[in-house]
Amino acid sequence: VLSMSSSKNIFMIEKKKTELYQELGLQARDLRFQHVMSIATRNNRIIMRMEFLKAVITPEFLLILDYRNVSLEHWLLNELASQLAGEGQLVTYSLPFEFRAIEAILQYWISKLQGRLNTLQPQILEILEALVDPKLLSVDRSKLHILLQNGKSLSELETDVKVFKETILEILDEEEVIEELCLSKWTDPQVFEESTSGIDHAEEMELLLENYYRQAEDLLNEARELRVLIDDSESIIFINLDSHRNVMMRLNLQLTMGTFSVSLFGLIGVAFGMNLESSLEEDPRIFWLMTGIMFLGSGLIWRRLLSFLGRHLDPPLPPHVPAGLKKSQPAAGRVEIKTSLKGETFGLNRSTLTNQ
């Protein structure tokens, strides 16, 4: 257990769970921390579960349970003490200790989620920029594998942010729970008098929670935009691949039609290449004549097949609209305006001629 107070006193102790919940006046189930996220109050104690971060807040000190974590120890030793002392808090006036403790834990968790997003975002954008290139005829499987892993990490991040939002929203929907989170209001009479004289601690707690709720909502919106960008990029990749595939299929079809055309008129050469005697093989001009007919006929047939292919692959023309449907009231208005303009022009010309 790591114990910290507002005076920056830090104590690291080891205790059995039974001794700890007896000293705090809690039940055994209150310290049965699991990797879940929740904020609850019991016996003037605030129990915060932020997955691996498990804390118990009292009006005098903050207890961090099972804090043996590399990133958690760095935060505990370097940042938490100054935050509990009131340095860098949202408001200028002093608030009770539990406000600073809740704010420090929520700030740590939202910063951790933001750091995960800042790590994923440049990697995903770099991979998408490389995959969406229209010049690529194939897709690098290694980059797709990295994109799949980053997509899974992004889904996990979205889930964690949603759970964080729902946890805060559950408290914001219950005014009694917000009142219970203000521990010093009920234990210290002086704090209660200050709250009645102008500072409403329940409203301050609500504002504190709403601030981190909005931060979580903004973080979730950024993650969703990145998810939409991944989906759109996948659609673009599939479109590019389909386009290249269609080009290859069309080229293959054109070559097949060209082969068919050459083979069709190649039968003439096959017929003349047989061991048959006639008077045509004695004329030296017959070879060039037959060769020209074969190439010309093959070209004409191939051209005819290409035009047939183009008519069936081109998009259809829009349906014909009858002339009666094209006439509308605005068009008639324009005709009237043009007629009036013509009348004014003619009248101007006549007056000019009269003056002259």
Short mmCIF file of C-alpha atoms in Angstrom, two decimals:
data_model
loop_
_atom_site.label_atom_id
_atom_site.label_comp_id
_atom_site.label_asym_id
_atom_site.label_seq_id
_atom_site.Cartn_x
_atom_site.Cartn_y
_atom_site.Cartn_z
CA VAL A 1 0.00 0.00 0.00
CA LEU A 2 1.21 3.50 -0.86
CA SER A 3 -0.18 6.19 1.44
CA MET A 4 -0.01 9.87 0.45
CA SER A 5 -1.41 13.00 2.13
CA SER A 6 -1.74 16.64 1.13
CA SER A 7 1.50 17.46 2.96
CA LYS A 8 3.45 15.24 0.50
CA ASN A 9 4.10 12.58 3.13
CA ILE A 10 4.58 9.22 1.43
CA PHE A 11 4.49 5.90 3.27
CA MET A 12 4.97 2.48 1.69
CA ILE A 13 3.65 -0.33 3.86
CA GLU A 14 2.58 -3.95 3.52
CA LYS A 15 -0.60 -5.09 5.24
CA LYS A 16 -2.96 -8.00 5.08
CA LYS A 17 -6.27 -7.32 3.46
CA THR A 18 -8.18 -8.14 6.64
CA GLU A 19 -6.19 -5.61 8.67
CA LEU A 20 -6.60 -2.94 6.00
CA TYR A 21 -10.37 -3.08 5.63
CA GLN A 22 -10.78 -3.22 9.41
CA GLU A 23 -8.73 -0.02 9.79
CA LEU A 24 -10.68 1.71 7.02
CA GLY A 25 -14.06 0.51 8.27
CA LEU A 26 -14.85 -1.26 4.99
CA GLN A 27 -16.11 -4.70 4.06
CA ALA A 28 -14.02 -7.43 2.52
CA ARG A 29 -15.89 -7.12 -0.79
CA ASP A 30 -14.88 -3.44 -0.99
CA LEU A 31 -11.23 -4.40 -1.37
CA ARG A 32 -11.93 -7.25 -3.77
CA PHE A 33 -10.51 -5.25 -6.64
CA GLN A 34 -10.80 -6.62 -10.13
CA HIS A 35 -9.75 -5.23 -13.49
CA VAL A 36 -12.91 -3.18 -13.85
CA MET A 37 -13.69 0.54 -13.72
CA SER A 38 -15.94 2.00 -11.06
CA ILE A 39 -16.20 4.83 -8.54
CA ALA A 40 -18.19 4.16 -5.37
CA THR A 41 -18.54 5.48 -1.82
CA ARG A 42 -18.90 3.52 1.40
CA ASN A 43 -18.58 4.59 5.04
CA ASN A 44 -17.20 8.04 4.11
CA ARG A 45 -14.59 6.44 1.85
CA ILE A 46 -14.24 6.71 -1.94
CA ILE A 47 -13.27 3.47 -3.67
CA MET A 48 -11.89 3.96 -7.19
CA ARG A 49 -11.20 1.06 -9.51
CA MET A 50 -9.41 2.00 -12.74
CA GLU A 51 -8.42 -1.47 -13.96
CA PHE A 52 -4.90 -1.92 -12.56
CA LEU A 53 -5.11 1.37 -10.60
CA LYS A 54 -6.87 0.67 -7.28
CA ALA A 55 -7.29 3.49 -4.79
CA VAL A 56 -9.12 4.33 -1.56
CA ILE A 57 -9.64 8.03 -0.79
CA THR A 58 -10.34 9.44 2.65
CA PRO A 59 -10.60 13.10 3.74
CA GLU A 60 -6.99 12.96 4.99
CA PHE A 61 -5.01 10.62 2.73
CA LEU A 62 -4.96 8.56 -0.46
CA LEU A 63 -4.16 4.85 -0.53
CA ILE A 64 -2.89 3.16 -3.71
CA LEU A 65 -3.13 -0.61 -3.52
CA ASP A 66 -0.86 -3.03 -5.40
CA TYR A 67 1.01 -0.18 -7.08
CA ARG A 68 3.90 -2.33 -8.37
CA ASN A 69 3.66 -1.19 -11.98
CA VAL A 70 6.40 0.54 -13.97
CA SER A 71 4.30 3.34 -15.47
CA LEU A 72 2.27 3.67 -12.28
CA GLU A 73 5.34 4.03 -10.05
CA HIS A 74 6.72 6.78 -12.29
CA TRP A 75 3.47 8.72 -11.97
CA LEU A 76 3.22 8.14 -8.22
CA LEU A 77 6.71 9.36 -7.46
CA ASN A 78 6.98 12.26 -9.91
CA GLU A 79 3.52 13.77 -10.41
CA LEU A 80 0.97 12.61 -7.87
CA ALA A 81 2.51 14.33 -4.84
CA SER A 82 2.43 17.78 -6.47
CA GLN A 83 -1.15 17.24 -7.68
CA LEU A 84 -2.33 16.29 -4.21
CA ALA A 85 -0.67 19.41 -2.85
CA GLY A 86 -2.91 21.52 -5.10
CA GLU A 87 -0.42 22.40 -7.83
CA GLY A 88 -1.93 22.66 -11.32
CA GLN A 89 -5.56 22.13 -10.30
CA LEU A 90 -8.46 23.46 -12.37
CA VAL A 91 -9.73 26.06 -9.89
CA THR A 92 -7.80 28.90 -8.25
CA TYR A 93 -9.26 28.51 -4.77
CA SER A 94 -8.46 25.59 -2.49
CA LEU A 95 -10.68 22.52 -2.50
CA PRO A 96 -10.78 19.61 -0.04
CA PHE A 97 -8.29 16.79 -0.35
CA GLU A 98 -10.66 14.30 -1.98
CA PHE A 99 -11.23 16.70 -4.91
CA ARG A 100 -7.52 16.82 -5.65
CA ALA A 101 -7.18 13.06 -5.30
CA ILE A 102 -10.08 12.31 -7.67
CA GLU A 103 -8.81 14.89 -10.16
CA ALA A 104 -5.28 13.42 -10.06
CA ILE A 105 -6.50 9.88 -10.75
CA LEU A 106 -8.89 10.94 -13.52
CA GLN A 107 -6.18 13.11 -15.09
CA TYR A 108 -3.75 10.21 -15.03
CA TRP A 109 -6.22 7.87 -16.69
CA ILE A 110 -7.34 10.28 -19.41
CA SER A 111 -3.68 11.10 -20.14
CA LYS A 112 -2.94 7.41 -20.47
CA LEU A 113 -5.80 6.97 -22.96
CA GLN A 114 -4.68 10.05 -24.90
CA GLY A 115 -1.13 8.69 -25.03
CA ARG A 116 -2.37 5.42 -26.51
CA LEU A 117 -4.25 7.32 -29.22
CA ASN A 118 -1.23 9.53 -29.96
CA THR A 119 0.84 6.39 -30.45
CA LEU A 120 -1.64 4.69 -32.77
CA GLN A 121 -2.65 7.68 -34.90
CA PRO A 122 0.65 8.39 -36.74
CA GLN A 123 1.24 4.68 -37.37
CA ILE A 124 -2.22 4.19 -38.87
CA LEU A 125 -2.01 7.35 -41.00
CA GLU A 126 1.41 6.33 -42.35
CA ILE A 127 0.20 2.85 -43.33
CA LEU A 128 -2.99 4.18 -44.92
CA GLU A 129 -1.04 6.72 -46.96
CA ALA A 130 1.11 3.90 -48.33
CA LEU A 131 -1.82 1.59 -49.05
CA VAL A 132 -4.12 4.09 -50.74
CA ASP A 133 -1.62 4.95 -53.50
CA PRO A 134 -3.52 4.37 -56.80
CA LYS A 135 -0.31 3.41 -58.61
CA LEU A 136 0.01 0.19 -56.62
CA LEU A 137 -1.14 -2.90 -58.47
CA SER A 138 -0.93 -5.07 -55.35
CA VAL A 139 -1.13 -4.58 -51.60
CA ASP A 140 1.74 -5.26 -49.21
CA ARG A 141 0.54 -8.00 -46.87
CA SER A 142 2.96 -6.97 -44.12
CA LYS A 143 1.41 -3.49 -44.01
CA LEU A 144 -2.06 -5.00 -43.95
CA HIS A 145 -1.01 -7.15 -40.99
CA ILE A 146 0.27 -4.09 -39.14
CA LEU A 147 -2.94 -2.22 -39.98
CA LEU A 148 -4.98 -5.13 -38.61
CA GLN A 149 -3.07 -5.07 -35.33
CA ASN A 150 -3.45 -1.30 -35.02
CA GLY A 151 -7.17 -1.66 -35.78
CA LYS A 152 -7.51 -4.12 -32.90
CA SER A 153 -5.64 -1.76 -30.58
CA LEU A 154 -7.91 1.08 -31.69
CA SER A 155 -10.99 -1.03 -30.92
CA GLU A 156 -9.65 -1.78 -27.44
CA LEU A 157 -8.99 1.93 -26.92
CA GLU A 158 -12.56 2.80 -27.97
CA THR A 159 -13.90 0.24 -25.51
CA ASP A 160 -11.80 1.62 -22.64
CA VAL A 161 -12.88 5.20 -23.37
CA LYS A 162 -16.56 4.15 -23.52
CA VAL A 163 -16.26 2.40 -20.15
CA PHE A 164 -14.59 5.49 -18.69
CA LYS A 165 -17.41 7.70 -20.01
CA GLU A 166 -20.12 5.40 -18.72
CA THR A 167 -18.49 5.26 -15.28
CA ILE A 168 -18.51 9.06 -14.97
CA LEU A 169 -21.99 9.32 -16.49
CA GLU A 170 -23.42 6.96 -13.89
CA ILE A 171 -22.21 9.33 -11.18
CA LEU A 172 -23.45 12.46 -12.95
CA ASP A 173 -26.94 10.96 -13.19
CA GLU A 174 -27.13 10.45 -9.42
CA GLU A 175 -27.11 13.62 -7.31
CA GLU A 176 -26.89 11.61 -4.09
CA VAL A 177 -23.67 9.95 -5.21
CA ILE A 178 -22.16 13.34 -6.08
CA GLU A 179 -23.04 14.55 -2.58
CA GLU A 180 -21.44 11.44 -1.06
CA LEU A 181 -18.21 12.09 -2.97
CA CYS A 182 -17.79 15.36 -1.04
CA LEU A 183 -16.33 13.69 2.07
CA SER A 184 -15.06 16.80 3.85
CA LYS A 185 -18.46 18.46 3.64
CA TRP A 186 -19.85 15.97 6.18
CA THR A 187 -16.79 15.43 8.40
CA ASP A 188 -15.40 18.96 8.79
CA PRO A 189 -17.89 21.57 10.11
CA GLN A 190 -15.75 24.44 8.83
CA VAL A 191 -15.88 23.07 5.29
CA PHE A 192 -19.65 22.72 5.60
CA GLU A 193 -19.96 26.37 6.67
CA GLU A 194 -17.82 27.47 3.69
CA SER A 195 -20.02 25.47 1.34
CA THR A 196 -23.18 27.12 2.68
CA SER A 197 -21.61 30.58 2.43
CA GLY A 198 -20.92 30.46 -1.29
CA ILE A 199 -18.98 27.41 -2.47
CA ASP A 200 -21.21 24.49 -3.30
CA HIS A 201 -18.93 21.45 -3.22
CA ALA A 202 -21.51 19.26 -4.95
CA GLU A 203 -21.53 21.61 -7.93
CA GLU A 204 -17.73 21.72 -7.92
CA MET A 205 -17.62 17.93 -7.96
CA GLU A 206 -20.13 17.83 -10.79
CA LEU A 207 -18.09 20.35 -12.80
CA LEU A 208 -14.96 18.31 -12.17
CA LEU A 209 -16.55 15.11 -13.43
CA GLU A 210 -18.16 16.86 -16.41
CA ASN A 211 -14.78 18.22 -17.46
CA TYR A 212 -13.26 14.74 -17.70
CA TYR A 213 -16.44 13.42 -19.29
CA ARG A 214 -16.05 15.97 -22.08
CA GLN A 215 -12.38 15.09 -22.47
CA ALA A 216 -13.29 11.42 -22.79
CA GLU A 217 -15.99 12.29 -25.32
CA ASP A 218 -13.52 14.30 -27.43
CA LEU A 219 -11.05 11.43 -27.24
CA LEU A 220 -13.73 8.99 -28.35
CA ASN A 221 -14.65 11.24 -31.28
CA GLU A 222 -11.01 11.30 -32.41
CA ALA A 223 -10.85 7.51 -32.23
CA ARG A 224 -14.09 7.22 -34.21
CA GLU A 225 -12.79 9.58 -36.89
CA LEU A 226 -9.69 7.42 -37.17
CA ARG A 227 -11.91 4.33 -37.45
CA VAL A 228 -13.96 5.97 -40.22
CA LEU A 229 -10.73 6.88 -42.00
CA ILE A 230 -9.62 3.24 -41.88
CA ASP A 231 -12.96 2.06 -43.29
CA ASP A 232 -12.87 4.66 -46.07
CA SER A 233 -9.29 3.73 -46.92
CA GLU A 234 -10.24 0.06 -47.11
CA SER A 235 -12.98 0.96 -49.58
CA ILE A 236 -10.49 2.96 -51.67
CA ILE A 237 -8.04 0.06 -51.64
CA PHE A 238 -10.73 -2.33 -52.85
CA ILE A 239 -11.80 0.12 -55.56
CA ASN A 240 -8.22 0.49 -56.80
CA LEU A 241 -7.72 -3.26 -56.86
CA ASP A 242 -11.02 -3.78 -58.69
CA SER A 243 -10.05 -1.10 -61.22
CA HIS A 244 -6.71 -2.75 -61.95
CA ARG A 245 -8.40 -6.14 -62.10
CA ASN A 246 -10.93 -4.83 -64.62
CA VAL A 247 -8.13 -3.39 -66.77
CA MET A 248 -6.35 -6.73 -66.80
CA MET A 249 -9.55 -8.59 -67.62
CA ARG A 250 -10.33 -6.20 -70.46
CA LEU A 251 -6.80 -6.53 -71.84
CA ASN A 252 -7.07 -10.30 -71.64
CA LEU A 253 -10.39 -10.19 -73.47
CA GLN A 254 -8.96 -7.95 -76.20
CA LEU A 255 -6.00 -10.27 -76.71
CA THR A 256 -8.34 -13.25 -76.84
CA MET A 257 -10.43 -11.56 -79.53
CA GLY A 258 -7.26 -10.68 -81.47
CA THR A 259 -6.10 -14.29 -81.30
CA PHE A 260 -9.52 -15.44 -82.51
CA SER A 261 -9.40 -13.00 -85.44
CA VAL A 262 -5.93 -14.09 -86.53
CA SER A 263 -6.85 -17.77 -86.17
CA LEU A 264 -10.03 -17.28 -88.21
CA PHE A 265 -8.25 -15.84 -91.23
CA GLY A 266 -5.25 -18.07 -90.64
CA LEU A 267 -7.37 -20.86 -92.06
CA ILE A 268 -6.65 -19.43 -95.51
CA GLY A 269 -2.95 -19.94 -94.98
CA VAL A 270 -3.63 -23.42 -93.66
CA ALA A 271 -5.64 -24.20 -96.80
CA PHE A 272 -2.86 -22.97 -99.08
CA GLY A 273 -0.23 -24.72 -97.05
CA MET A 274 -1.70 -28.13 -97.77
CA ASN A 275 0.04 -30.32 -100.35
CA LEU A 276 -2.49 -29.57 -103.07
CA GLU A 277 -1.55 -28.68 -106.62
CA SER A 278 -3.28 -25.79 -108.37
CA SER A 279 -2.33 -23.05 -110.73
CA LEU A 280 -2.25 -20.40 -107.96
CA GLU A 281 1.03 -21.47 -106.37
CA GLU A 282 2.87 -20.75 -109.60
CA ASP A 283 1.99 -17.03 -109.46
CA PRO A 284 4.49 -15.14 -107.15
CA ARG A 285 1.89 -12.41 -106.36
CA ILE A 286 -0.57 -14.83 -104.74
CA PHE A 287 1.51 -15.15 -101.55
CA TRP A 288 1.46 -11.40 -100.86
CA LEU A 289 -2.20 -11.16 -101.87
CA MET A 290 -3.28 -13.93 -99.49
CA THR A 291 -1.09 -12.55 -96.70
CA GLY A 292 -2.60 -9.08 -97.09
CA ILE A 293 -6.14 -10.50 -97.11
CA MET A 294 -5.40 -12.48 -93.92
CA PHE A 295 -4.01 -9.47 -92.01
CA LEU A 296 -6.66 -7.08 -93.29
CA GLY A 297 -9.50 -9.49 -92.49
CA SER A 298 -8.07 -10.23 -89.02
CA GLY A 299 -7.79 -6.51 -88.29
CA LEU A 300 -11.34 -5.80 -89.44
CA ILE A 301 -12.77 -8.67 -87.39
CA TRP A 302 -10.77 -7.59 -84.32
CA ARG A 303 -11.93 -4.00 -84.71
CA ARG A 304 -15.52 -5.15 -85.05
CA LEU A 305 -15.24 -7.22 -81.87
CA LEU A 306 -13.70 -4.29 -79.98
CA SER A 307 -16.55 -1.98 -80.98
CA PHE A 308 -19.04 -4.64 -79.87
CA LEU A 309 -17.20 -4.92 -76.53
CA GLY A 310 -17.19 -1.14 -76.08
CA ARG A 311 -20.93 -0.84 -76.64
CA HIS A 312 -21.64 -3.43 -73.95
CA LEU A 313 -19.11 -2.11 -71.39
CA ASP A 314 -19.84 1.62 -71.64
CA PRO A 315 -22.42 3.00 -69.15
CA PRO A 316 -25.93 3.34 -70.56
CA LEU A 317 -27.24 6.72 -71.64
CA PRO A 318 -29.77 8.50 -69.37
CA PRO A 319 -33.42 7.86 -70.25
CA HIS A 320 -35.05 10.18 -72.75
CA VAL A 321 -37.31 12.84 -71.20
CA PRO A 322 -40.31 13.89 -73.30
CA ALA A 323 -40.38 17.49 -74.48
CA GLY A 324 -43.66 18.18 -72.67
CA LEU A 325 -42.10 17.34 -69.29
CA LYS A 326 -39.16 19.66 -69.82
CA LYS A 327 -41.40 22.75 -69.92
CA SER A 328 -41.98 24.21 -66.50
CA GLN A 329 -43.19 27.40 -64.93
CA PRO A 330 -39.71 28.95 -64.40
CA ALA A 331 -38.98 28.47 -68.10
CA ALA A 332 -42.20 30.31 -69.02
CA GLY A 333 -41.18 33.09 -66.66
CA ARG A 334 -37.83 33.39 -68.43
CA VAL A 335 -39.61 33.63 -71.79
CA GLU A 336 -41.77 36.46 -70.49
CA ILE A 337 -38.73 38.27 -69.15
CA LYS A 338 -36.94 37.94 -72.49
CA THR A 339 -40.04 39.23 -74.33
CA SER A 340 -40.29 42.27 -72.08
CA LEU A 341 -36.59 42.96 -72.51
CA LYS A 342 -36.99 42.79 -76.28
CA GLY A 343 -39.93 45.23 -76.15
CA GLU A 344 -37.92 47.66 -74.05
CA THR A 345 -34.99 47.41 -76.45
CA PHE A 346 -37.19 48.05 -79.47
CA GLY A 347 -38.85 51.01 -77.74
CA LEU A 348 -35.44 52.47 -76.93
CA ASN A 349 -34.32 52.16 -80.53
CA ARG A 350 -37.48 53.87 -81.83
CA SER A 351 -37.12 56.81 -79.42
CA THR A 352 -33.48 57.19 -80.38
CA LEU A 353 -34.38 57.24 -84.07
CA THR A 354 -37.14 59.82 -83.46
CA ASN A 355 -34.75 62.12 -81.63
CA GLN A 356 -32.21 61.79 -84.39
#
